[in-house]
GROMACS .gro file of C-alpha atoms in nm:
model
  434
    1UNK     CA    1   3.316   3.893  -1.829
    2UNK     CA    2   3.302   3.585  -1.586
    3UNK     CA    3   3.098   3.271  -1.679
    4UNK     CA    4   2.861   3.343  -1.364
    5UNK     CA    5   2.764   3.680  -1.526
    6UNK     CA    6   2.725   3.523  -1.879
    7UNK     CA    7   2.515   3.244  -1.741
    8UNK     CA    8   2.285   3.452  -1.538
    9UNK     CA    9   2.294   3.758  -1.786
   10UNK     CA   10   2.224   3.546  -2.097
   11UNK     CA   11   1.910   3.410  -1.930
   12UNK     CA   12   1.767   3.728  -1.807
   13UNK     CA   13   1.842   3.927  -2.148
   14UNK     CA   14   1.658   3.620  -2.328
   15UNK     CA   15   1.362   3.667  -2.075
   16UNK     CA   16   1.339   4.061  -2.156
   17UNK     CA   17   1.353   3.981  -2.512
   18UNK     CA   18   1.042   3.741  -2.482
   19UNK     CA   19   1.195   3.415  -2.537
   20UNK     CA   20   1.016   3.126  -2.384
   21UNK     CA   21   1.146   3.039  -2.040
   22UNK     CA   22   1.254   2.689  -2.135
   23UNK     CA   23   1.469   2.832  -2.426
   24UNK     CA   24   1.616   3.116  -2.221
   25UNK     CA   25   1.716   2.856  -1.954
   26UNK     CA   26   1.880   2.619  -2.213
   27UNK     CA   27   2.063   2.920  -2.385
   28UNK     CA   28   2.195   3.052  -2.052
   29UNK     CA   29   2.323   2.705  -1.976
   30UNK     CA   30   2.505   2.665  -2.283
   31UNK     CA   31   2.673   3.013  -2.282
   32UNK     CA   32   2.774   2.928  -1.935
   33UNK     CA   33   2.947   2.602  -2.017
   34UNK     CA   34   3.107   2.759  -2.343
   35UNK     CA   35   3.248   3.057  -2.125
   36UNK     CA   36   3.360   2.852  -1.823
   37UNK     CA   37   3.424   2.490  -1.902
   38UNK     CA   38   3.603   2.298  -2.178
   39UNK     CA   39   3.411   2.294  -2.488
   40UNK     CA   40   3.392   1.912  -2.488
   41UNK     CA   41   3.122   1.945  -2.189
   42UNK     CA   42   2.879   2.054  -2.449
   43UNK     CA   43   2.865   1.686  -2.495
   44UNK     CA   44   2.677   1.676  -2.168
   45UNK     CA   45   2.370   1.858  -2.308
   46UNK     CA   46   2.173   1.539  -2.410
   47UNK     CA   47   2.271   1.356  -2.096
   48UNK     CA   48   2.152   1.647  -1.867
   49UNK     CA   49   1.804   1.699  -2.041
   50UNK     CA   50   1.752   1.328  -2.041
   51UNK     CA   51   1.838   1.314  -1.652
   52UNK     CA   52   1.626   1.602  -1.560
   53UNK     CA   53   1.303   1.424  -1.675
   54UNK     CA   54   1.401   1.080  -1.631
   55UNK     CA   55   1.258   1.074  -1.279
   56UNK     CA   56   0.993   0.835  -1.158
   57UNK     CA   57   0.799   1.093  -0.943
   58UNK     CA   58   0.763   1.324  -1.242
   59UNK     CA   59   0.511   1.083  -1.372
   60UNK     CA   60   0.263   1.211  -1.149
   61UNK     CA   61   0.262   1.559  -1.293
   62UNK     CA   62   0.087   1.477  -1.622
   63UNK     CA   63  -0.146   1.232  -1.449
   64UNK     CA   64  -0.268   1.519  -1.197
   65UNK     CA   65  -0.271   1.752  -1.487
   66UNK     CA   66  -0.529   1.520  -1.654
   67UNK     CA   67  -0.699   1.462  -1.347
   68UNK     CA   68  -0.773   1.822  -1.292
   69UNK     CA   69  -0.911   1.846  -1.650
   70UNK     CA   70  -1.129   1.555  -1.595
   71UNK     CA   71  -1.295   1.713  -1.285
   72UNK     CA   72  -1.305   2.056  -1.430
   73UNK     CA   73  -1.520   1.920  -1.719
   74UNK     CA   74  -1.721   1.665  -1.537
   75UNK     CA   75  -1.931   1.919  -1.361
   76UNK     CA   76  -1.792   1.860  -1.029
   77UNK     CA   77  -1.755   2.243  -0.959
   78UNK     CA   78  -2.125   2.281  -1.008
   79UNK     CA   79  -2.216   2.019  -0.750
   80UNK     CA   80  -1.980   2.139  -0.495
   81UNK     CA   81  -2.128   2.493  -0.545
   82UNK     CA   82  -2.484   2.386  -0.464
   83UNK     CA   83  -2.365   2.164  -0.149
   84UNK     CA   84  -2.178   2.477  -0.022
   85UNK     CA   85  -2.486   2.692  -0.072
   86UNK     CA   86  -2.689   2.446   0.113
   87UNK     CA   87  -2.447   2.458   0.396
   88UNK     CA   88  -2.400   2.850   0.418
   89UNK     CA   89  -2.763   2.943   0.335
   90UNK     CA   90  -2.877   3.303   0.247
   91UNK     CA   91  -2.675   3.562   0.419
   92UNK     CA   92  -2.463   3.881   0.325
   93UNK     CA   93  -2.128   3.742   0.189
   94UNK     CA   94  -2.255   3.397   0.178
   95UNK     CA   95  -2.149   3.332  -0.186
   96UNK     CA   96  -1.799   3.452  -0.113
   97UNK     CA   97  -1.776   3.178   0.140
   98UNK     CA   98  -1.915   2.944  -0.102
   99UNK     CA   99  -1.644   3.070  -0.374
  100UNK     CA  100  -1.362   3.013  -0.123
  101UNK     CA  101  -1.463   2.664   0.011
  102UNK     CA  102  -1.538   2.535  -0.336
  103UNK     CA  103  -1.193   2.665  -0.457
  104UNK     CA  104  -1.026   2.473  -0.152
  105UNK     CA  105  -1.185   2.154  -0.232
  106UNK     CA  106  -1.138   2.180  -0.619
  107UNK     CA  107  -0.766   2.246  -0.526
  108UNK     CA  108  -0.757   1.884  -0.370
  109UNK     CA  109  -0.855   1.744  -0.702
  110UNK     CA  110  -0.659   1.955  -0.972
  111UNK     CA  111  -0.341   2.071  -0.801
  112UNK     CA  112  -0.348   2.369  -1.061
  113UNK     CA  113  -0.461   2.722  -0.986
  114UNK     CA  114  -0.552   2.806  -1.334
  115UNK     CA  115  -0.766   2.508  -1.367
  116UNK     CA  116  -0.935   2.567  -1.042
  117UNK     CA  117  -0.998   2.933  -1.142
  118UNK     CA  118  -1.161   2.833  -1.455
  119UNK     CA  119  -1.384   2.547  -1.316
  120UNK     CA  120  -1.510   2.785  -1.024
  121UNK     CA  121  -1.548   3.100  -1.221
  122UNK     CA  122  -1.775   2.947  -1.492
  123UNK     CA  123  -2.017   2.855  -1.224
  124UNK     CA  124  -1.969   3.114  -0.962
  125UNK     CA  125  -1.942   3.434  -1.158
  126UNK     CA  126  -2.302   3.437  -1.282
  127UNK     CA  127  -2.448   3.388  -0.951
  128UNK     CA  128  -2.225   3.646  -0.789
  129UNK     CA  129  -2.335   3.908  -1.065
  130UNK     CA  130  -2.689   3.824  -1.009
  131UNK     CA  131  -2.649   3.882  -0.634
  132UNK     CA  132  -2.526   4.221  -0.686
  133UNK     CA  133  -2.133   4.159  -0.637
  134UNK     CA  134  -1.894   4.377  -0.873
  135UNK     CA  135  -1.742   4.141  -1.147
  136UNK     CA  136  -1.386   4.280  -1.063
  137UNK     CA  137  -1.435   4.204  -0.704
  138UNK     CA  138  -1.568   3.837  -0.786
  139UNK     CA  139  -1.291   3.764  -1.041
  140UNK     CA  140  -1.031   3.875  -0.802
  141UNK     CA  141  -1.181   3.670  -0.503
  142UNK     CA  142  -1.183   3.330  -0.723
  143UNK     CA  143  -0.840   3.423  -0.872
  144UNK     CA  144  -0.706   3.460  -0.513
  145UNK     CA  145  -0.888   3.157  -0.370
  146UNK     CA  146  -0.780   2.927  -0.651
  147UNK     CA  147  -0.426   3.008  -0.581
  148UNK     CA  148  -0.460   2.776  -0.273
  149UNK     CA  149  -0.451   2.485  -0.525
  150UNK     CA  150  -0.086   2.517  -0.513
  151UNK     CA  151  -0.090   2.420  -0.155
  152UNK     CA  152  -0.380   2.186  -0.101
  153UNK     CA  153  -0.255   1.841  -0.194
  154UNK     CA  154  -0.223   1.698  -0.450
  155UNK     CA  155   0.011   2.002  -0.590
  156UNK     CA  156   0.200   1.985  -0.883
  157UNK     CA  157   0.446   2.256  -0.749
  158UNK     CA  158   0.512   2.050  -0.443
  159UNK     CA  159   0.581   1.752  -0.642
  160UNK     CA  160   0.852   1.955  -0.830
  161UNK     CA  161   1.004   2.075  -0.500
  162UNK     CA  162   1.043   1.745  -0.360
  163UNK     CA  163   1.239   1.646  -0.678
  164UNK     CA  164   1.449   1.947  -0.683
  165UNK     CA  165   1.545   1.943  -0.294
  166UNK     CA  166   1.710   1.626  -0.216
  167UNK     CA  167   1.562   1.403   0.071
  168UNK     CA  168   1.244   1.574   0.110
  169UNK     CA  169   0.922   1.343   0.153
  170UNK     CA  170   0.637   1.429  -0.080
  171UNK     CA  171   0.389   1.288   0.164
  172UNK     CA  172   0.517   1.534   0.431
  173UNK     CA  173   0.485   1.816   0.187
  174UNK     CA  174   0.127   1.714   0.071
  175UNK     CA  175   0.022   1.702   0.458
  176UNK     CA  176   0.234   2.029   0.537
  177UNK     CA  177   0.030   2.220   0.269
  178UNK     CA  178  -0.322   2.134   0.420
  179UNK     CA  179  -0.341   2.372   0.711
  180UNK     CA  180  -0.152   2.664   0.548
  181UNK     CA  181  -0.394   2.644   0.256
  182UNK     CA  182  -0.691   2.640   0.482
  183UNK     CA  183  -0.547   2.939   0.646
  184UNK     CA  184  -0.492   3.132   0.328
  185UNK     CA  185  -0.852   3.059   0.238
  186UNK     CA  186  -0.961   3.188   0.568
  187UNK     CA  187  -0.758   3.496   0.542
  188UNK     CA  188  -0.924   3.581   0.220
  189UNK     CA  189  -1.263   3.550   0.380
  190UNK     CA  190  -1.200   3.816   0.633
  191UNK     CA  191  -1.208   4.110   0.379
  192UNK     CA  192  -1.446   3.956   0.139
  193UNK     CA  193  -1.707   3.922   0.425
  194UNK     CA  194  -1.642   4.281   0.544
  195UNK     CA  195  -1.680   4.428   0.214
  196UNK     CA  196  -2.008   4.222   0.110
  197UNK     CA  197  -2.176   4.338   0.431
  198UNK     CA  198  -2.040   4.698   0.405
  199UNK     CA  199  -2.165   4.746   0.060
  200UNK     CA  200  -2.472   4.528   0.126
  201UNK     CA  201  -2.404   4.279  -0.169
  202UNK     CA  202  -2.633   3.976  -0.180
  203UNK     CA  203  -2.963   4.040  -0.013
  204UNK     CA  204  -3.067   3.724   0.168
  205UNK     CA  205  -3.409   3.762   0.057
  206UNK     CA  206  -3.310   3.710  -0.296
  207UNK     CA  207  -3.105   3.388  -0.251
  208UNK     CA  208  -3.232   3.042  -0.285
  209UNK     CA  209  -3.119   2.779  -0.058
  210UNK     CA  210  -3.066   2.426  -0.215
  211UNK     CA  211  -3.207   2.121  -0.052
  212UNK     CA  212  -2.922   1.981   0.183
  213UNK     CA  213  -2.964   1.608   0.125
  214UNK     CA  214  -3.000   1.612  -0.263
  215UNK     CA  215  -2.688   1.863  -0.296
  216UNK     CA  216  -2.493   1.637  -0.049
  217UNK     CA  217  -2.572   1.325  -0.245
  218UNK     CA  218  -2.465   1.489  -0.564
  219UNK     CA  219  -2.131   1.612  -0.417
  220UNK     CA  220  -2.022   1.292  -0.257
  221UNK     CA  221  -1.828   1.162  -0.541
  222UNK     CA  222  -1.634   1.498  -0.552
  223UNK     CA  223  -1.572   1.516  -0.180
  224UNK     CA  224  -1.441   1.167  -0.165
  225UNK     CA  225  -1.156   1.263  -0.418
  226UNK     CA  226  -0.910   1.417  -0.166
  227UNK     CA  227  -1.016   1.160   0.084
  228UNK     CA  228  -0.906   0.882  -0.123
  229UNK     CA  229  -0.594   1.051  -0.237
  230UNK     CA  230  -0.467   1.156   0.109
  231UNK     CA  231  -0.603   0.844   0.264
  232UNK     CA  232  -0.410   0.633   0.034
  233UNK     CA  233  -0.105   0.801   0.101
  234UNK     CA  234  -0.145   0.810   0.478
  235UNK     CA  235  -0.214   0.429   0.480
  236UNK     CA  236   0.071   0.355   0.257
  237UNK     CA  237  -0.179   0.190   0.027
  238UNK     CA  238   0.003   0.363  -0.258
  239UNK     CA  239   0.302   0.613  -0.332
  240UNK     CA  240   0.236   0.966  -0.454
  241UNK     CA  241   0.287   0.878  -0.813
  242UNK     CA  242   0.049   0.585  -0.768
  243UNK     CA  243  -0.196   0.829  -0.619
  244UNK     CA  244  -0.214   1.026  -0.957
  245UNK     CA  245  -0.308   0.698  -1.136
  246UNK     CA  246  -0.579   0.648  -0.876
  247UNK     CA  247  -0.700   1.001  -0.908
  248UNK     CA  248  -0.711   0.960  -1.298
  249UNK     CA  249  -0.919   0.631  -1.265
  250UNK     CA  250  -1.157   0.773  -0.999
  251UNK     CA  251  -1.197   1.101  -1.210
  252UNK     CA  252  -1.307   0.887  -1.513
  253UNK     CA  253  -1.539   0.685  -1.314
  254UNK     CA  254  -1.693   1.012  -1.166
  255UNK     CA  255  -1.740   1.185  -1.501
  256UNK     CA  256  -1.833   0.913  -1.709
  257UNK     CA  257  -2.026   0.699  -1.465
  258UNK     CA  258  -2.163   0.918  -1.194
  259UNK     CA  259  -2.213   1.273  -1.340
  260UNK     CA  260  -2.216   1.101  -1.700
  261UNK     CA  261  -2.077   1.466  -1.859
  262UNK     CA  262  -1.784   1.304  -2.022
  263UNK     CA  263  -1.800   1.113  -2.367
  264UNK     CA  264  -1.532   0.939  -2.540
  265UNK     CA  265  -1.470   1.238  -2.772
  266UNK     CA  266  -1.427   1.473  -2.460
  267UNK     CA  267  -1.187   1.221  -2.302
  268UNK     CA  268  -0.976   1.232  -2.629
  269UNK     CA  269  -0.977   1.608  -2.612
  270UNK     CA  270  -0.902   1.611  -2.250
  271UNK     CA  271  -0.609   1.371  -2.297
  272UNK     CA  272  -0.475   1.593  -2.580
  273UNK     CA  273  -0.492   1.899  -2.361
  274UNK     CA  274  -0.305   1.738  -2.080
  275UNK     CA  275  -0.051   1.595  -2.304
  276UNK     CA  276   0.034   1.952  -2.448
  277UNK     CA  277   0.035   2.107  -2.104
  278UNK     CA  278   0.256   1.841  -1.961
  279UNK     CA  279   0.469   1.849  -2.277
  280UNK     CA  280   0.534   2.232  -2.190
  281UNK     CA  281   0.608   2.146  -1.832
  282UNK     CA  282   0.844   1.868  -1.922
  283UNK     CA  283   1.032   2.072  -2.184
  284UNK     CA  284   1.099   2.332  -1.908
  285UNK     CA  285   1.229   2.075  -1.681
  286UNK     CA  286   1.444   1.931  -1.931
  287UNK     CA  287   1.620   2.244  -2.047
  288UNK     CA  288   1.631   2.368  -1.688
  289UNK     CA  289   1.861   2.061  -1.639
  290UNK     CA  290   2.127   2.224  -1.856
  291UNK     CA  291   2.096   2.550  -1.676
  292UNK     CA  292   2.126   2.388  -1.320
  293UNK     CA  293   2.416   2.178  -1.433
  294UNK     CA  294   2.615   2.450  -1.550
  295UNK     CA  295   2.528   2.673  -1.260
  296UNK     CA  296   2.625   2.384  -1.020
  297UNK     CA  297   2.941   2.285  -1.189
  298UNK     CA  298   3.060   2.660  -1.240
  299UNK     CA  299   2.985   2.742  -0.890
  300UNK     CA  300   2.741   3.022  -0.981
  301UNK     CA  301   2.459   2.913  -0.750
  302UNK     CA  302   2.699   2.900  -0.460
  303UNK     CA  303   2.842   3.253  -0.552
  304UNK     CA  304   2.498   3.388  -0.550
  305UNK     CA  305   2.409   3.240  -0.207
  306UNK     CA  306   2.732   3.366  -0.077
  307UNK     CA  307   2.648   3.718  -0.217
  308UNK     CA  308   2.304   3.708  -0.039
  309UNK     CA  309   2.483   3.585   0.284
  310UNK     CA  310   2.704   3.874   0.277
  311UNK     CA  311   2.423   4.108   0.302
  312UNK     CA  312   2.324   3.995   0.645
  313UNK     CA  313   2.375   3.683   0.899
  314UNK     CA  314   2.047   3.722   1.033
  315UNK     CA  315   1.826   3.451   0.930
  316UNK     CA  316   1.516   3.648   0.933
  317UNK     CA  317   1.647   3.923   0.729
  318UNK     CA  318   1.766   3.665   0.472
  319UNK     CA  319   1.429   3.498   0.473
  320UNK     CA  320   1.256   3.812   0.428
  321UNK     CA  321   1.484   3.909   0.115
  322UNK     CA  322   1.401   3.540  -0.020
  323UNK     CA  323   1.049   3.585   0.027
  324UNK     CA  324   1.048   3.926  -0.166
  325UNK     CA  325   1.263   3.770  -0.455
  326UNK     CA  326   1.027   3.477  -0.476
  327UNK     CA  327   0.725   3.721  -0.475
  328UNK     CA  328   0.868   3.920  -0.760
  329UNK     CA  329   0.945   3.612  -0.964
  330UNK     CA  330   0.592   3.496  -0.895
  331UNK     CA  331   0.464   3.814  -1.048
  332UNK     CA  332   0.645   3.718  -1.379
  333UNK     CA  333   0.702   3.344  -1.395
  334UNK     CA  334   0.499   3.028  -1.350
  335UNK     CA  335   0.558   2.797  -1.040
  336UNK     CA  336   0.753   2.542  -1.224
  337UNK     CA  337   1.006   2.792  -1.364
  338UNK     CA  338   1.046   2.955  -1.028
  339UNK     CA  339   1.130   2.633  -0.848
  340UNK     CA  340   1.376   2.529  -1.119
  341UNK     CA  341   1.559   2.862  -1.150
  342UNK     CA  342   1.552   2.979  -0.750
  343UNK     CA  343   1.577   2.660  -0.563
  344UNK     CA  344   1.944   2.579  -0.660
  345UNK     CA  345   2.029   2.945  -0.513
  346UNK     CA  346   1.822   2.903  -0.218
  347UNK     CA  347   1.927   2.552  -0.120
  348UNK     CA  348   2.271   2.679   0.023
  349UNK     CA  349   2.084   2.948   0.232
  350UNK     CA  350   1.848   2.669   0.374
  351UNK     CA  351   2.151   2.457   0.454
  352UNK     CA  352   2.342   2.738   0.622
  353UNK     CA  353   2.052   2.854   0.843
  354UNK     CA  354   1.912   2.516   0.896
  355UNK     CA  355   1.567   2.608   0.786
  356UNK     CA  356   1.344   2.291   0.759
  357UNK     CA  357   1.308   2.211   0.406
  358UNK     CA  358   0.943   2.102   0.429
  359UNK     CA  359   0.840   2.435   0.623
  360UNK     CA  360   1.030   2.622   0.366
  361UNK     CA  361   0.879   2.450   0.063
  362UNK     CA  362   0.538   2.561   0.189
  363UNK     CA  363   0.656   2.926   0.222
  364UNK     CA  364   0.774   2.915  -0.123
  365UNK     CA  365   0.450   2.773  -0.233
  366UNK     CA  366   0.261   3.043  -0.058
  367UNK     CA  367   0.455   3.303  -0.192
  368UNK     CA  368   0.402   3.181  -0.546
  369UNK     CA  369   0.043   3.148  -0.489
  370UNK     CA  370   0.024   3.514  -0.410
  371UNK     CA  371   0.220   3.581  -0.740
  372UNK     CA  372  -0.041   3.390  -0.934
  373UNK     CA  373  -0.316   3.667  -0.861
  374UNK     CA  374  -0.062   3.959  -0.863
  375UNK     CA  375  -0.023   4.167  -1.178
  376UNK     CA  376   0.145   4.213  -1.434
  377UNK     CA  377   0.129   3.839  -1.533
  378UNK     CA  378  -0.127   3.695  -1.251
  379UNK     CA  379  -0.228   3.393  -1.447
  380UNK     CA  380  -0.503   3.313  -1.226
  381UNK     CA  381  -0.649   3.667  -1.265
  382UNK     CA  382  -0.614   3.655  -1.653
  383UNK     CA  383  -0.836   3.335  -1.636
  384UNK     CA  384  -1.101   3.483  -1.417
  385UNK     CA  385  -1.115   3.829  -1.572
  386UNK     CA  386  -1.136   3.654  -1.931
  387UNK     CA  387  -1.430   3.458  -1.807
  388UNK     CA  388  -1.587   3.760  -1.647
  389UNK     CA  389  -1.519   3.959  -1.972
  390UNK     CA  390  -1.365   4.241  -1.795
  391UNK     CA  391  -1.023   4.401  -1.828
  392UNK     CA  392  -0.741   4.312  -1.589
  393UNK     CA  393  -0.682   4.660  -1.471
  394UNK     CA  394  -1.029   4.680  -1.308
  395UNK     CA  395  -0.917   4.426  -1.064
  396UNK     CA  396  -0.617   4.593  -0.937
  397UNK     CA  397  -0.761   4.741  -0.623
  398UNK     CA  398  -0.966   4.435  -0.513
  399UNK     CA  399  -0.656   4.207  -0.582
  400UNK     CA  400  -0.426   4.433  -0.367
  401UNK     CA  401  -0.666   4.387  -0.069
  402UNK     CA  402  -0.666   3.988  -0.119
  403UNK     CA  403  -0.280   4.012  -0.180
  404UNK     CA  404  -0.241   4.193   0.176
  405UNK     CA  405  -0.469   3.929   0.339
  406UNK     CA  406  -0.280   3.616   0.205
  407UNK     CA  407   0.048   3.796   0.310
  408UNK     CA  408  -0.081   3.782   0.662
  409UNK     CA  409  -0.114   3.416   0.642
  410UNK     CA  410   0.233   3.365   0.488
  411UNK     CA  411   0.385   3.563   0.775
  412UNK     CA  412   0.170   3.350   1.031
  413UNK     CA  413   0.336   3.053   0.880
  414UNK     CA  414   0.673   3.199   0.876
  415UNK     CA  415   0.660   3.282   1.251
  416UNK     CA  416   0.456   2.979   1.365
  417UNK     CA  417   0.615   2.678   1.175
  418UNK     CA  418   0.390   2.444   1.360
  419UNK     CA  419   0.111   2.546   1.137
  420UNK     CA  420   0.262   2.364   0.853
  421UNK     CA  421   0.462   2.088   1.036
  422UNK     CA  422   0.230   1.977   1.307
  423UNK     CA  423   0.008   1.762   1.065
  424UNK     CA  424   0.291   1.572   0.889
  425UNK     CA  425   0.430   1.482   1.229
  426UNK     CA  426   0.119   1.370   1.363
  427UNK     CA  427   0.086   1.150   1.053
  428UNK     CA  428   0.434   1.002   1.092
  429UNK     CA  429   0.602   1.154   0.808
  430UNK     CA  430   0.958   1.277   0.822
  431UNK     CA  431   0.988   1.642   0.841
  432UNK     CA  432   1.331   1.724   0.972
  433UNK     CA  433   1.446   1.933   1.232
  434UNK     CA  434   1.269   2.281   1.318
   0.00000   0.00000   0.00000
């Protein structure tokens, strides 16, 4: 059996047997090295794992994870919900608009879909249940809306993509994800508002409208977080990695001094949780380095890319196939694993067809976002259904509606790259040719 088949086959079999993704990646890489390279090459294992994580931009990942946890526990979501309710006012479907809007803003703080889903679901689900919304619908809507966190800067997934794909400006990626993220949120609102009005959910007479100015003052600290991060990046005041440090400091100030919901004990708990989550992510990245080095050295990724190219020379056909492949992967794996596994295979295709790397990175992120609330794994949906205390199967019909809606927004960004690339170009970031 060829080393290529052993590399890929070992990884897939390990996954099917329930082996953690990180171990499966490392095991596949080791088998590939033993099968196709001199045994002495096993001496590169330590170097490859170290080189995979010894990258300055990766410092931003644990810091943004910590930031997301701080904002989640500080009561930021509650203040944003009240402010959004003050803006939207009592109307059929008003709470659906509030849920999507708050998810978009929270995504600009956490960079993580599950963290976004947990924070918003805790606040919104009781209000939506009281207004007459079915819990499976509410859980599906929040899970889908929170998936936009992978697009709205700062995005942990986009940080990783900028490291895996050489020469991509992370600032351009952050800017490019903004409009597609908003578009994805708006696409979810279309069916949500239609269904709310069709079934008469949320009688405007039973909904109280918070006072605008008090709710606005309470929400100002939360609203400033994305402004500080993006404004600092645009002005050159700090790099994306330094932006993560600023975000942590700002989150601590908001949680401890403004909302005063965080104690020293809470900070210790949050720091521990962030360290554990970051450790898992870094462990995956480290062992994926073995898999990536083995696949590159053996030529496995190039062979797989050539096999895909043999199916068709039409760039749109190949792009469609790649999107389907990423969607299937998104249904089963987390965003970090998908980028590390599939990007080395996709880069040759991207170079062959001249796909813009920034635009293509956003397409991957949108596709992975859909996967975050698509069963069987559906990590965001698992979070919201657990909080709603309902079974995942009850949400399948509603989730299918939102999957179709977000797929339309993905198709629009595919057909009109300017949706993603206009803003980074206007801000003066390098986006390449398109």
